[in-house]
PDB file of C-alpha atoms in Angstrom:
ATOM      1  CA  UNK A   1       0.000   0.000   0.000  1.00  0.00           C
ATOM      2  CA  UNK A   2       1.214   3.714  -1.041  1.00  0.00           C
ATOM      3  CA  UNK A   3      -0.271   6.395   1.176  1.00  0.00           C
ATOM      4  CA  UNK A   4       0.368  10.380   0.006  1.00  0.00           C
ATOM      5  CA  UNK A   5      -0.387  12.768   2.923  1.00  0.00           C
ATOM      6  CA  UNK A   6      -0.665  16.438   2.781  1.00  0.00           C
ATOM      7  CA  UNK A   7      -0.407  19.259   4.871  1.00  0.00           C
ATOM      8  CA  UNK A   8      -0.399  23.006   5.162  1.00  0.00           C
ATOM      9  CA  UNK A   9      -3.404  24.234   3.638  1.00  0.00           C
ATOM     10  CA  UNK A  10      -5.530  26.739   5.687  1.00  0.00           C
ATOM     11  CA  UNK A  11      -6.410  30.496   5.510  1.00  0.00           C
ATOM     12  CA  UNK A  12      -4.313  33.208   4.366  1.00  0.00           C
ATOM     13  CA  UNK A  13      -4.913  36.830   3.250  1.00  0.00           C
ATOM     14  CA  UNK A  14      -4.385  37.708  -0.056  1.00  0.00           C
ATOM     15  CA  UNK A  15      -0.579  38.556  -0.591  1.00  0.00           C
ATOM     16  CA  UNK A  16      -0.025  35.750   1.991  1.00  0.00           C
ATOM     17  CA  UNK A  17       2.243  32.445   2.291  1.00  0.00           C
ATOM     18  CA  UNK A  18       1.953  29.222   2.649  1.00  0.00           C
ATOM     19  CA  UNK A  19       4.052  26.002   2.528  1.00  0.00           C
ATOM     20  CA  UNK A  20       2.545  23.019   1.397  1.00  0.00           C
ATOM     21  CA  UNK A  21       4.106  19.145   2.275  1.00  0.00           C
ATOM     22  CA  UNK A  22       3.220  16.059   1.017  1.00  0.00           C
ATOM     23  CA  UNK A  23       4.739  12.607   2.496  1.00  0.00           C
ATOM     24  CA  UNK A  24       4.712   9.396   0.858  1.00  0.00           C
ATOM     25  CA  UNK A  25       4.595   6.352   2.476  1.00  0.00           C
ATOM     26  CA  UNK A  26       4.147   2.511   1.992  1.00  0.00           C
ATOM     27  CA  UNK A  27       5.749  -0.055  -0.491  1.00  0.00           C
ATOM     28  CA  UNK A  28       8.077   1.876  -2.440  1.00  0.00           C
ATOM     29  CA  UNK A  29      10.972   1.395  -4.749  1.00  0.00           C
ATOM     30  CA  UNK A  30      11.353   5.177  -6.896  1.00  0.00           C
ATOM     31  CA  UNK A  31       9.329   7.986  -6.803  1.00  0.00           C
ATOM     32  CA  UNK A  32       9.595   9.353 -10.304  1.00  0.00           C
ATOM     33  CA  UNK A  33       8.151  12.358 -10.953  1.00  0.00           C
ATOM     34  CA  UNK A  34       5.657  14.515  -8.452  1.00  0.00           C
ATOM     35  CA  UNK A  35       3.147  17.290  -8.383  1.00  0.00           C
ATOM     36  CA  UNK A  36       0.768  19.243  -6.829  1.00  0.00           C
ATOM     37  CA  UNK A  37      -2.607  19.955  -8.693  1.00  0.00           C
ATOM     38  CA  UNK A  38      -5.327  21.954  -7.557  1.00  0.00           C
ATOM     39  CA  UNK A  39      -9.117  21.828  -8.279  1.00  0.00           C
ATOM     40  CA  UNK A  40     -11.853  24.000  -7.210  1.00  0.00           C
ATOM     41  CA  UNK A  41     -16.125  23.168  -7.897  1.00  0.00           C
ATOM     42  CA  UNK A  42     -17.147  22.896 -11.214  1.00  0.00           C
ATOM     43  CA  UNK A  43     -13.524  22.587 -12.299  1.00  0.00           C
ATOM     44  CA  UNK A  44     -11.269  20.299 -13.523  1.00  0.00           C
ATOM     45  CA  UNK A  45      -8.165  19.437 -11.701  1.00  0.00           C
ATOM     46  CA  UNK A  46      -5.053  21.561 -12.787  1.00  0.00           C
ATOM     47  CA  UNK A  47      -1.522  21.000 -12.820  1.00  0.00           C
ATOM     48  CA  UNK A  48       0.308  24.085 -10.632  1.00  0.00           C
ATOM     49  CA  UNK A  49       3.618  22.526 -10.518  1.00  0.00           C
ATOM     50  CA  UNK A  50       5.640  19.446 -11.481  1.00  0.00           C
ATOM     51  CA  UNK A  51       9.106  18.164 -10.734  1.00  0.00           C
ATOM     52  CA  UNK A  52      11.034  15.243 -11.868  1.00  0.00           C
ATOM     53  CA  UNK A  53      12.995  12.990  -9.973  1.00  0.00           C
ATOM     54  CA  UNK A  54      16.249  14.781 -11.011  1.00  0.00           C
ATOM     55  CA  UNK A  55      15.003  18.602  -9.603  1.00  0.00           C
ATOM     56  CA  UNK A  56      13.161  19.731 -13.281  1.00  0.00           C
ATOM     57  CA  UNK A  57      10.179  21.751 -12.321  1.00  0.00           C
ATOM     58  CA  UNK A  58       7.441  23.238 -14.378  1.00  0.00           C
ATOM     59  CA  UNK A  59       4.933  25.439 -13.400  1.00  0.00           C
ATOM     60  CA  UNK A  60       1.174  26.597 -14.917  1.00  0.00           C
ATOM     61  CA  UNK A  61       1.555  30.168 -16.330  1.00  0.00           C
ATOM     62  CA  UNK A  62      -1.113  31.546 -13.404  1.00  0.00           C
ATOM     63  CA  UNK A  63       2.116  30.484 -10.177  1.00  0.00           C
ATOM     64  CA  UNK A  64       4.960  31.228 -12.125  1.00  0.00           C
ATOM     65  CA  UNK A  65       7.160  33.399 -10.303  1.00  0.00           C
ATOM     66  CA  UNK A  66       4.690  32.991  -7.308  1.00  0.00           C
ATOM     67  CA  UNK A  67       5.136  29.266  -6.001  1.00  0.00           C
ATOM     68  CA  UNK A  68       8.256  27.137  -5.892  1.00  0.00           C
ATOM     69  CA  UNK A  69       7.817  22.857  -5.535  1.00  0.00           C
ATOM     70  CA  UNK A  70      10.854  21.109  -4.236  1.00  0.00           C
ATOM     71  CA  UNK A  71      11.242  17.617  -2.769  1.00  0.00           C
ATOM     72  CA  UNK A  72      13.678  15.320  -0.821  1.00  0.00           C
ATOM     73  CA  UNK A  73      14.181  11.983  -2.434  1.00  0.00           C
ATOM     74  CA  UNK A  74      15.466  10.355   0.531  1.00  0.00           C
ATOM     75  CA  UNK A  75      12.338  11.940   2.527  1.00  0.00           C
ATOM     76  CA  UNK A  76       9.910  10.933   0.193  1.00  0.00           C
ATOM     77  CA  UNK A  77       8.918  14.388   0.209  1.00  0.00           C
ATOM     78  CA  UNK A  78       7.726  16.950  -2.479  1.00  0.00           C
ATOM     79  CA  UNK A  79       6.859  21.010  -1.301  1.00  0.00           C
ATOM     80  CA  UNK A  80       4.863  23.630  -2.670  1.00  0.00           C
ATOM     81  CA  UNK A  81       5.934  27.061  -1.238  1.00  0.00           C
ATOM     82  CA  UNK A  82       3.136  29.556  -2.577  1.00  0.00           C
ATOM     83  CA  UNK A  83       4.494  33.218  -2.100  1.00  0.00           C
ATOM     84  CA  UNK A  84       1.843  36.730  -3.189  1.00  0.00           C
ATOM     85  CA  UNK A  85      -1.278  34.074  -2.781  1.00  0.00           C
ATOM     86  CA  UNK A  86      -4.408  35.619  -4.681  1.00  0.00           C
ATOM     87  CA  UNK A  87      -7.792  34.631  -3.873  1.00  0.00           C
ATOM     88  CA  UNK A  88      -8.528  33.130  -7.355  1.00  0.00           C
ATOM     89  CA  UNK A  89      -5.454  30.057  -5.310  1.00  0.00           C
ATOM     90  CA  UNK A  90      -7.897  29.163  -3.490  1.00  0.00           C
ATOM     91  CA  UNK A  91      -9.182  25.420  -4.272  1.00  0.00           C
ATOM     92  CA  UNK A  92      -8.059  22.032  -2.967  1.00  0.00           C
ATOM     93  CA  UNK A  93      -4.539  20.965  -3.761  1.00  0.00           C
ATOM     94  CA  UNK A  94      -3.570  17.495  -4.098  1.00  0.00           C
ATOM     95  CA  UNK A  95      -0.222  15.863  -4.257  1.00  0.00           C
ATOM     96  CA  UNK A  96       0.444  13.517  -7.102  1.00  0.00           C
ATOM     97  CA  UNK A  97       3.327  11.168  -7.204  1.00  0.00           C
ATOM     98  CA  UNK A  98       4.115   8.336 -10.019  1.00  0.00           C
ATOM     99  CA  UNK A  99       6.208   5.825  -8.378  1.00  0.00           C
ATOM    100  CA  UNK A 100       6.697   1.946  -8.911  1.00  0.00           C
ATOM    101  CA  UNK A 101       5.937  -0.084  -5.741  1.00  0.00           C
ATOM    102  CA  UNK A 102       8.928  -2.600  -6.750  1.00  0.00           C
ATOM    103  CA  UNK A 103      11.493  -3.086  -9.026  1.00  0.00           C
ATOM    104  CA  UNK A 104       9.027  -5.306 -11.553  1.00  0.00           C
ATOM    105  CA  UNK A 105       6.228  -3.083 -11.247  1.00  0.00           C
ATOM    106  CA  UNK A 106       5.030  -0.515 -13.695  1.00  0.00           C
ATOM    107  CA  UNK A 107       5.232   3.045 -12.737  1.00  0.00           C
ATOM    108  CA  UNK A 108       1.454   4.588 -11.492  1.00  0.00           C
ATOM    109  CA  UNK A 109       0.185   7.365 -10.226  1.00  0.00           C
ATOM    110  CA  UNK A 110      -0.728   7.980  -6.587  1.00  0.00           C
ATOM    111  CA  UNK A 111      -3.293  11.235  -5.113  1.00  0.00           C
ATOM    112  CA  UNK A 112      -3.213  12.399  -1.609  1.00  0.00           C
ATOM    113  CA  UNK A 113      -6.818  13.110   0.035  1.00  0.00           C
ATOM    114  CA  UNK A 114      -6.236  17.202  -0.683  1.00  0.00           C
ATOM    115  CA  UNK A 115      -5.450  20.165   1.416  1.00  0.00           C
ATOM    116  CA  UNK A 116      -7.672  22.998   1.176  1.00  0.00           C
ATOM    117  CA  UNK A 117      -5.800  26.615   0.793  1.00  0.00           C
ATOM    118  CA  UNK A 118      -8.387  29.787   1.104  1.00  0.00           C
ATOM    119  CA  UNK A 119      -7.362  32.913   0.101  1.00  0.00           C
ATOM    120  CA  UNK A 120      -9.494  36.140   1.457  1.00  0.00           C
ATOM    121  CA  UNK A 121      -9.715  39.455  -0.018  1.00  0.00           C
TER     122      UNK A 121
END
């Protein structure tokens, strides 16, 4: 079993900060890449930032410059460090991670339950 846990959400004022963390636990063998996505009523879930096992990040247009993602490999880790929050962050943010269970196992993508993040006017 593979269990992603998240934490860090809450309310902030606009112009705000807030770290995210997600942990991964359970049978693992690599975690390749990991994200954090973010989805709000009505919505589809979004990609707001990606990194690769190796440190390559990418971020949607609407954070750049705004949120940073990091992780520690030997943690099992991945961060989301959202700087200048505006309300139109808030939603739920999840933690994605695509990681292969054992060494003869395909790779497959894992969610954490969500953290909520509210930003107020």
């Amino acid at each position: 079993q593979v269990q992603l846990v998240e934490s860090g959400g809450g309310l902030v004022q606009a112009g705000g900060s807030l770290r995210l963390s997600c942990a991964a636990s359970g049978i693992i063998f690599k975690i390749n890449d990991m994200g954090w996505y973010r989805q709000t009523p009505g919505k589809e879930r979004e990609l707001v930032a990606g990194i690769t096992y190796g440190g390559r990040t990418n971020y949607a247009d609407s954070v750049k410059g705004r949120f940073t993602i990091s992780r520690d490999n030997a943690k099992k880790m991945v961060y989301l460090q959202m700087y200048s929050l505006k309300p139109e962050d808030t939603a739920v943010y999840y933690c994605n991670a695509d990681l292969e269970m054992t060494a003869w196992t395909r790779t497959r993508p894992y969610w954490g339950q969500g953290t909520q993040v509210t930003v107020s006017t």
